[in-house]
Short mmCIF file of C-alpha atoms and ligand atoms in Angstrom, two decimals:
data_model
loop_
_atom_site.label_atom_id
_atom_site.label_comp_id
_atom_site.label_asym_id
_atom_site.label_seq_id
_atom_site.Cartn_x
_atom_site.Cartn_y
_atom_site.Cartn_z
CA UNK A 1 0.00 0.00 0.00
CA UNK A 2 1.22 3.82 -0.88
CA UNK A 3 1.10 5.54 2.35
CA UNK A 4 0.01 8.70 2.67
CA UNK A 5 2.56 11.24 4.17
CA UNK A 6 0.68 13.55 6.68
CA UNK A 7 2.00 16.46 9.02
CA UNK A 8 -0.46 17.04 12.15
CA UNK A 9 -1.15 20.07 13.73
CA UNK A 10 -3.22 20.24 16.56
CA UNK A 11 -4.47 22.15 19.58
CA UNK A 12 -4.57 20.27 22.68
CA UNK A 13 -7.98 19.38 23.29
CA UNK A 14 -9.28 15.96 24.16
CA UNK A 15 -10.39 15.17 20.75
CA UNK A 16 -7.29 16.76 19.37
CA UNK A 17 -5.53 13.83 21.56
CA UNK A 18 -8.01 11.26 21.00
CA UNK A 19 -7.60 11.83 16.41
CA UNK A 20 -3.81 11.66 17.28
CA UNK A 21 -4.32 8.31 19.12
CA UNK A 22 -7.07 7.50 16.02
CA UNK A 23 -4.19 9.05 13.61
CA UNK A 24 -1.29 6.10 14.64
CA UNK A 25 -4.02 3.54 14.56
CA UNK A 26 -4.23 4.14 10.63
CA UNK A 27 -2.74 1.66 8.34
CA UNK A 28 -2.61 4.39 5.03
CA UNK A 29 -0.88 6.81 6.94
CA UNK A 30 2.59 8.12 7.31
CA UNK A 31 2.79 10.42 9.92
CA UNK A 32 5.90 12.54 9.46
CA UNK A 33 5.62 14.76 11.99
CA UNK A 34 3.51 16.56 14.96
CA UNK A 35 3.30 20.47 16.32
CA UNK A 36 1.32 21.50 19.17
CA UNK A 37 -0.03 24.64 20.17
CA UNK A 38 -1.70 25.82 23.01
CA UNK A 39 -4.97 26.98 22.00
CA UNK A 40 -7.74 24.57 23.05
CA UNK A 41 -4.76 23.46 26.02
CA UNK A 42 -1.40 24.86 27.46
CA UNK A 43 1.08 23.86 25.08
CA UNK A 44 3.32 22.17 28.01
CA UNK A 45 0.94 19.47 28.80
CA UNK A 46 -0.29 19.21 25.66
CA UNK A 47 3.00 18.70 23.92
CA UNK A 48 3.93 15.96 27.00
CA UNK A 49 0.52 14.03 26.18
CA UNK A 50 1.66 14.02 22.41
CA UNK A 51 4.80 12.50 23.35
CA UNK A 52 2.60 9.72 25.63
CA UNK A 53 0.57 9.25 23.03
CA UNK A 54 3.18 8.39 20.63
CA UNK A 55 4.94 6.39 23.32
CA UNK A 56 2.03 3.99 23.91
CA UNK A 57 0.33 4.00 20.76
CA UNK A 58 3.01 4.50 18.06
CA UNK A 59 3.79 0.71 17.41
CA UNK A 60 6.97 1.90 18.42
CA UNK A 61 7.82 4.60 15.79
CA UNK A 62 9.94 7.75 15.98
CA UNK A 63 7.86 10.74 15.64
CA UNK A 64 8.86 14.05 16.15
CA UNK A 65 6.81 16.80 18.02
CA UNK A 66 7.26 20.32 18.63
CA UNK A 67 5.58 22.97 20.53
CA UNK A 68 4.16 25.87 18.79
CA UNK A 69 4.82 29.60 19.68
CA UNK A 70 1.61 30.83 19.13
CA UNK A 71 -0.67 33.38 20.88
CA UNK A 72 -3.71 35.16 20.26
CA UNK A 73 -5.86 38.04 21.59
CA UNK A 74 -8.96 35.66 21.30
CA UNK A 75 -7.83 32.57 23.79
CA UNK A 76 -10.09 29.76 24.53
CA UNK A 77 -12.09 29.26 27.90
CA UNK A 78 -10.20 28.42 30.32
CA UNK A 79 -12.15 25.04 32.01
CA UNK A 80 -11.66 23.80 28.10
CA UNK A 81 -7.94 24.38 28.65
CA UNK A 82 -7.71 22.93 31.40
CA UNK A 83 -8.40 19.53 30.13
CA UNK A 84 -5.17 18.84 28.67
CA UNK A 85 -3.77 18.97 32.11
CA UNK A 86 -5.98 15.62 33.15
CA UNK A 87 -5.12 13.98 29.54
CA UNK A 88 -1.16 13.89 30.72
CA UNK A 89 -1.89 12.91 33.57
CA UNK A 90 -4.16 9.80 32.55
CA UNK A 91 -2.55 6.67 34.51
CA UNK A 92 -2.77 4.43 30.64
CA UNK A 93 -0.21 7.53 29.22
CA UNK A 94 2.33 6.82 32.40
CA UNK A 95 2.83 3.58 32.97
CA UNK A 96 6.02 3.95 31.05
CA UNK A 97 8.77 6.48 31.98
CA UNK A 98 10.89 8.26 30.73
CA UNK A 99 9.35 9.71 27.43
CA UNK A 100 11.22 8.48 24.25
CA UNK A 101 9.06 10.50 21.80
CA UNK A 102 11.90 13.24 21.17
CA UNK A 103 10.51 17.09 21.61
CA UNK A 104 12.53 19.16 18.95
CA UNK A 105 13.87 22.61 20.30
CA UNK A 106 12.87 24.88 17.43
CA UNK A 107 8.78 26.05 16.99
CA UNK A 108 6.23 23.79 15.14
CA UNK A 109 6.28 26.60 12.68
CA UNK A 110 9.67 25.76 12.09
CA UNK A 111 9.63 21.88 12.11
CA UNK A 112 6.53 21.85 9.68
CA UNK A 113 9.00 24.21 6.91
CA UNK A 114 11.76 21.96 7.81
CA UNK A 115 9.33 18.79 7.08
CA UNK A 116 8.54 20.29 3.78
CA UNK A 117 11.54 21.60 2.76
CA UNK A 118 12.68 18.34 2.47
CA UNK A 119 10.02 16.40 1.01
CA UNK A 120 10.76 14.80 -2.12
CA UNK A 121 6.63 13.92 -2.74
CA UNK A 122 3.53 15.95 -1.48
CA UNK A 123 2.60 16.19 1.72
CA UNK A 124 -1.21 15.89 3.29
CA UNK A 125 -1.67 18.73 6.69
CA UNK A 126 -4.08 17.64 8.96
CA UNK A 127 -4.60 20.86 11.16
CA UNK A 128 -7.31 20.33 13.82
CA UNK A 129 -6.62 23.97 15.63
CA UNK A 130 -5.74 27.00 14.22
CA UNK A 131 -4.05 27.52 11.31
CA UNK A 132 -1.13 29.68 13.10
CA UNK A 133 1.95 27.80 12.46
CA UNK A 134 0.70 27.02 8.70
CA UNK A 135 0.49 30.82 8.38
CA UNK A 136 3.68 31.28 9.69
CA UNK A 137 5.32 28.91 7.37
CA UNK A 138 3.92 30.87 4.31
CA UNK A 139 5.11 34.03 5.45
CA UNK A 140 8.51 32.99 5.40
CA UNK A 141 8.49 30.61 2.87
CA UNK A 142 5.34 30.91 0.38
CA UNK A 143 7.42 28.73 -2.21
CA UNK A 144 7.31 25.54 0.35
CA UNK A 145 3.20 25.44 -0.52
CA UNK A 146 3.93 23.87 -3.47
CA UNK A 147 5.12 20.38 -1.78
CA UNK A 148 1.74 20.62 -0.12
CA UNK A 149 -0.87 18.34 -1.61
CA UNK A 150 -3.99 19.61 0.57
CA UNK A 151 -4.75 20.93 3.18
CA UNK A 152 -7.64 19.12 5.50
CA UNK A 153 -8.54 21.55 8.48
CA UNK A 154 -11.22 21.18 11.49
CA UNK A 155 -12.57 24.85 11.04
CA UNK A 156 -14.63 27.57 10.13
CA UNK A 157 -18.53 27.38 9.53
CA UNK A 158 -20.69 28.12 6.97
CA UNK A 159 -24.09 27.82 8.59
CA UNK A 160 -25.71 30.71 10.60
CA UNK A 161 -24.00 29.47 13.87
CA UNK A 162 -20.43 29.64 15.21
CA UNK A 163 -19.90 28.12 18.50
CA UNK A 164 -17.95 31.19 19.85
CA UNK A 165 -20.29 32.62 22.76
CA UNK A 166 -17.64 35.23 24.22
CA UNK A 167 -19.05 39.26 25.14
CA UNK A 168 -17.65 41.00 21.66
CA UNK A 169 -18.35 38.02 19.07
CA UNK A 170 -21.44 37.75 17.54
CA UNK A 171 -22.09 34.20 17.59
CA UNK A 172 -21.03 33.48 13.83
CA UNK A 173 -17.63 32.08 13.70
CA UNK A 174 -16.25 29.10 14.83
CA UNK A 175 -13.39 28.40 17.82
CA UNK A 176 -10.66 27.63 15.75
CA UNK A 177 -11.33 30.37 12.73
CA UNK A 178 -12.10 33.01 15.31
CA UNK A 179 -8.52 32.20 17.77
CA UNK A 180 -6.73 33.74 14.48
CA UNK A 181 -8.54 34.91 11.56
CA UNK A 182 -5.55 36.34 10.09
CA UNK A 183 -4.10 33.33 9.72
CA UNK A 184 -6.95 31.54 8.04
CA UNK A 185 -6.84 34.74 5.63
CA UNK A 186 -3.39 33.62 4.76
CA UNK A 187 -3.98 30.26 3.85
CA UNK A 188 -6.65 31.05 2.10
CA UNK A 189 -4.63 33.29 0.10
CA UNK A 190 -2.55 30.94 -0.68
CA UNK A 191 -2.73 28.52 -3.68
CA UNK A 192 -3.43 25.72 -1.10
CA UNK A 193 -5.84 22.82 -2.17
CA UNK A 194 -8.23 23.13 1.05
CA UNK A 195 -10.78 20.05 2.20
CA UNK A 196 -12.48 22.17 5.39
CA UNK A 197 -13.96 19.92 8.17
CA UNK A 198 -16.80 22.83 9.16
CA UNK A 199 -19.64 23.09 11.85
CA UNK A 200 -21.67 21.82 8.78
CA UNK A 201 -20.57 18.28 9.40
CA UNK A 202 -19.26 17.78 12.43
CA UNK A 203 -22.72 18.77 14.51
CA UNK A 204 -23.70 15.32 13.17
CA UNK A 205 -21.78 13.60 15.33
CA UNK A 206 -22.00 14.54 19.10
CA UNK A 207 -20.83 13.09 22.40
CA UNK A 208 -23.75 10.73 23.30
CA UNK A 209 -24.24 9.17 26.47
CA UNK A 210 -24.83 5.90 24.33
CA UNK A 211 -21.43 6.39 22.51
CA UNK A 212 -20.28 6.54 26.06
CA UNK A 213 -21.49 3.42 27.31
CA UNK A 214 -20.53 1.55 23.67
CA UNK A 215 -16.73 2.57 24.99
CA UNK A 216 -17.43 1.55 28.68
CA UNK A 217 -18.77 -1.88 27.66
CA UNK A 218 -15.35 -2.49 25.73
CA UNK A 219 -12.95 -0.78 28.25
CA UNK A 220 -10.91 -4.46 28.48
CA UNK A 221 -9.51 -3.16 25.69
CA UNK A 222 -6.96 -0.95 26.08
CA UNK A 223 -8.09 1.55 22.97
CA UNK A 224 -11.77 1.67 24.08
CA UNK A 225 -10.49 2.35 27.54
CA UNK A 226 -8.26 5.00 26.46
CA UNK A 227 -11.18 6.68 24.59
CA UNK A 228 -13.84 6.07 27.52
CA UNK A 229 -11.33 7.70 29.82
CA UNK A 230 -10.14 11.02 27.59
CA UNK A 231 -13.65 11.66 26.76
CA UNK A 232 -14.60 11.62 30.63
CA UNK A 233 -12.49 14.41 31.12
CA UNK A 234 -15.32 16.61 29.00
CA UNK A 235 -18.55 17.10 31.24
CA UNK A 236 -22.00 16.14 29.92
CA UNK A 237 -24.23 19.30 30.76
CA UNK A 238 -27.68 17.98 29.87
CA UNK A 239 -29.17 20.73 31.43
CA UNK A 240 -26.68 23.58 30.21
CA UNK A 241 -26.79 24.73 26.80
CA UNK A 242 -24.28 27.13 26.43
CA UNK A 243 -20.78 26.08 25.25
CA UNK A 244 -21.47 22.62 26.72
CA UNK A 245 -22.27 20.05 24.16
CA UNK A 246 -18.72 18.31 23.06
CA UNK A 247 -18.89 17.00 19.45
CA UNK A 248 -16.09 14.87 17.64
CA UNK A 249 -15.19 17.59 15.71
CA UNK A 250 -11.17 16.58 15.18
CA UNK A 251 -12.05 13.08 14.67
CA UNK A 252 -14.16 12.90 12.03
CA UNK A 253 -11.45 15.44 10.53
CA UNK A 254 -9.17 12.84 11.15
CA UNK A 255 -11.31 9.90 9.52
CA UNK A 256 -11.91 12.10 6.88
CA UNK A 257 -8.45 11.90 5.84
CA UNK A 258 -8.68 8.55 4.99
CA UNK A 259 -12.21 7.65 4.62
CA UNK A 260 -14.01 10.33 2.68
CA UNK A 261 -16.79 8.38 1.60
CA UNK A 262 -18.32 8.10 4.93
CA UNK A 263 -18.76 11.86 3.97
CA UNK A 264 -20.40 14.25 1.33
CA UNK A 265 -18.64 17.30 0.38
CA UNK A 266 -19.08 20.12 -2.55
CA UNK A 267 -17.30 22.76 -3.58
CA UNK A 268 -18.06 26.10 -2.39
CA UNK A 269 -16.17 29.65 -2.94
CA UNK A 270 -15.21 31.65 0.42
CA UNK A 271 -13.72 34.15 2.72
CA UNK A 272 -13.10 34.70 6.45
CA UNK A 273 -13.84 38.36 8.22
CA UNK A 274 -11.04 39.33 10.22
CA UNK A 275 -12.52 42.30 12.02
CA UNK A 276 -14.88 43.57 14.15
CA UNK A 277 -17.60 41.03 15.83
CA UNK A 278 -18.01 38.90 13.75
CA UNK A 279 -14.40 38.71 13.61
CA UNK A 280 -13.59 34.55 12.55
CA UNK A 281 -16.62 33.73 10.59
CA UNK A 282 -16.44 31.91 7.26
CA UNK A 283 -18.53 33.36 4.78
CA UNK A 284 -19.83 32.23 1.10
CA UNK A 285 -18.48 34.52 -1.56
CA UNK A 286 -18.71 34.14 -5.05
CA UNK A 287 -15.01 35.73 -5.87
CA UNK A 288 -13.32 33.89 -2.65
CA UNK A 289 -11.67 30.95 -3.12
CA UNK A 290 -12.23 26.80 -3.87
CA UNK A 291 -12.96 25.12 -0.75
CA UNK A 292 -14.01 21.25 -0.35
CA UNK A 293 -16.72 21.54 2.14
CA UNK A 294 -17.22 18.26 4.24
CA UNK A 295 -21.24 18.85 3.98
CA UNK A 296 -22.95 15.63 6.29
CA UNK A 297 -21.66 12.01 7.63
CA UNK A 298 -22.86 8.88 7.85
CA UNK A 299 -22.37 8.50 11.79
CA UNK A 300 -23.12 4.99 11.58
CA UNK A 301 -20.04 4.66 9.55
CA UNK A 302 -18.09 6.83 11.43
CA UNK A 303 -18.44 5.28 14.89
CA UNK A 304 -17.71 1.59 13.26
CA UNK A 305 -14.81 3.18 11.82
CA UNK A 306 -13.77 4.20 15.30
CA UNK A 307 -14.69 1.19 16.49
CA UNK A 308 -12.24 -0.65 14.22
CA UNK A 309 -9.54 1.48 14.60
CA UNK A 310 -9.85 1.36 18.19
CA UNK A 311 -9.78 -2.74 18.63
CA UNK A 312 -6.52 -2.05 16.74
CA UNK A 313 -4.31 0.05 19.18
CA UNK A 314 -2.58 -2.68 21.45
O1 AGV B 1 -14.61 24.41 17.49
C1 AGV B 1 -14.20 23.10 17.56
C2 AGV B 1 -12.74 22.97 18.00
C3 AGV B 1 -12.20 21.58 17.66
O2 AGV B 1 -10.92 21.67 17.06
N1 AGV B 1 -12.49 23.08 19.47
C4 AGV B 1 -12.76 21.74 20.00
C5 AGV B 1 -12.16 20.79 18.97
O3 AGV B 1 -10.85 20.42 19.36
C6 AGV B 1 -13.07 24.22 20.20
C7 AGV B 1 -14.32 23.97 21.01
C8 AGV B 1 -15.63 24.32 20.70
N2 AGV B 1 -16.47 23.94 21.72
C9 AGV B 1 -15.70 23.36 22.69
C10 AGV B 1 -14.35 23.37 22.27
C11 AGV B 1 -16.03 22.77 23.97
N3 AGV B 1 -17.28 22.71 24.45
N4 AGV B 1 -14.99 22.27 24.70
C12 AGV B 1 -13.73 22.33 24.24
N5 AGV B 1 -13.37 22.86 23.04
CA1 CA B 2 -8.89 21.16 18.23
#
């Protein structure tokens, strides 16, 4: 089998963890690389429960990770930050010490131009966070988007409503487009070939108590139980609507990647505000660029696809 080569970029979060975990389980993938930023997290724990992860589910594979340098002016929550903090600490990610997953010393910014820099074929970005680092990288180096083959990235929203409920937003954008907008603008500037993993398509697949129980009835094994446990760490608030309901957003970004036809997409034309309230949001535009919109899943398909990746991980 050709495997695909893919550079990861994600945020921290518990599904950002949980698609990395999903990520090693995948036979068609390559993964050449990981940078971490601390958006959805602090990058410190965040980056040590990458290395974990790698550790214990990696099949034993060298993978390098590096922290990302990035701020913003727009930072997530805090209690949703503070979740990375209980994923390092998860007893299944320290039965082994010391780390062996080796933590570079430059930026992800920097490791991702150094990845691609030297690729001899194209490589697939998987960016589950905000496009920061990417940004960064075409700044300094807009040649280096050429050894790019796409782009697939957990963000933005077409539909009416974000899921940004902060005092000066107006409700419109999404988490990841709204933490830097700029940087979205910039890659969509960019000749890029971007497959966007919106709001549109990732509502269909929420946190359900019964996907809950399907992972507690299989925690003997160890990838279930992993799962069961990360996705504890995220609070089901029944009777709280506001910022509460936790979606797999990253994951079915992640399964995406290699399974597309669980999915439908089309291709739609767009641009990103990057001022003012509604500062973030995606918008359709007939003169903005080509976008491959991931439109609606088959959840069915997407949970067995978990389901098999997960009786994998040993
Ligand atoms: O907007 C979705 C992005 C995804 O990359 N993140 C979570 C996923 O990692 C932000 C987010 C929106 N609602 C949240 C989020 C919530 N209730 N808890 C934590 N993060
Ligand atoms: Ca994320």
């Amino acid at each position: 089998m050709n495997e695909m080569k893919v550079y990861f970029n994600h945020d921290g979060g518990v599904d950002d963890l949980t698609s990395l975990f999903l990520l090693l389980q995948m036979p068609e993938v390559e993964l050449l690389g990981v940078g971490v930023m601390g958006a959805d997290s602090y990058v410190e724990p965040a980056t040590s429960a990458t290395r974990k992860i790698i550790d214990r589910f990696g099949s034993g594979k060298t993978i390098e990770v590096a922290s990302s340098d990035a701020g913003t002016r727009h930072p997530f929550p805090t209690a949703w930050r503070m979740e990375t903090f209980s994923m390092t600490a998860l007893p299944l990610l320290n039965e082994y010490e010391p780390i062996k997953t080796p933590l570079r010393g430059d930026t992800a910014a920097n490791h991702l131009q150094q990845i691609l820099s030297g690729a001899n074929e194209p490589i697939t970005l998987l960016f589950t966070g905000p496009l920061t680092d990417l940004a960064t990288v075409i700044h300094s180096q807009p040649e280096l988007t050429d050894k790019i083959a796409r782009l697939v990235w957990m963000g933005g929203t077409f539909l009416d409503r974000g899921n940004v409920e902060e005092p000066e937003a107006d409700g419109h954008a999404e988490w990841n487009a709204f933490w830097d907008a700029e940087a979205v603008k910039t890659v969509w500037n960019s000749g890029i070939k971007v497959d966007m993993v919106g709001l549109e398509s990732t509502n269909n697949v929420p946190l359900t108590s019964s996907v809950r129980r399907h992972w507690a009835h299989r925690r003997q094994q160890v990838g279930f139980d992993f799962l069961g446990n990360s996705y504890a760490l995220v609070p089901e608030l029944r009777h709280f609507v506001a910022n509460s309901t936790y979606f797999l957003w990253d994951v079915l970004a992640t399964c995406y990647l290699t399974h597309p036809e669980i999915t439908t997409t089309k291709l739609v034309y767009g641009d990103v505000i990057t001022e003012g309230p509604s500062l973030g949001r995606t918008i359709l535009a007939a003169a903005g660029r080509p976008i491959k919109l991931v439109e609606t899943v088959n959840s069915v398909q997407f949970f067995d696809l978990i389901d098999t990746l997960a009786t994998t991980a040993k």
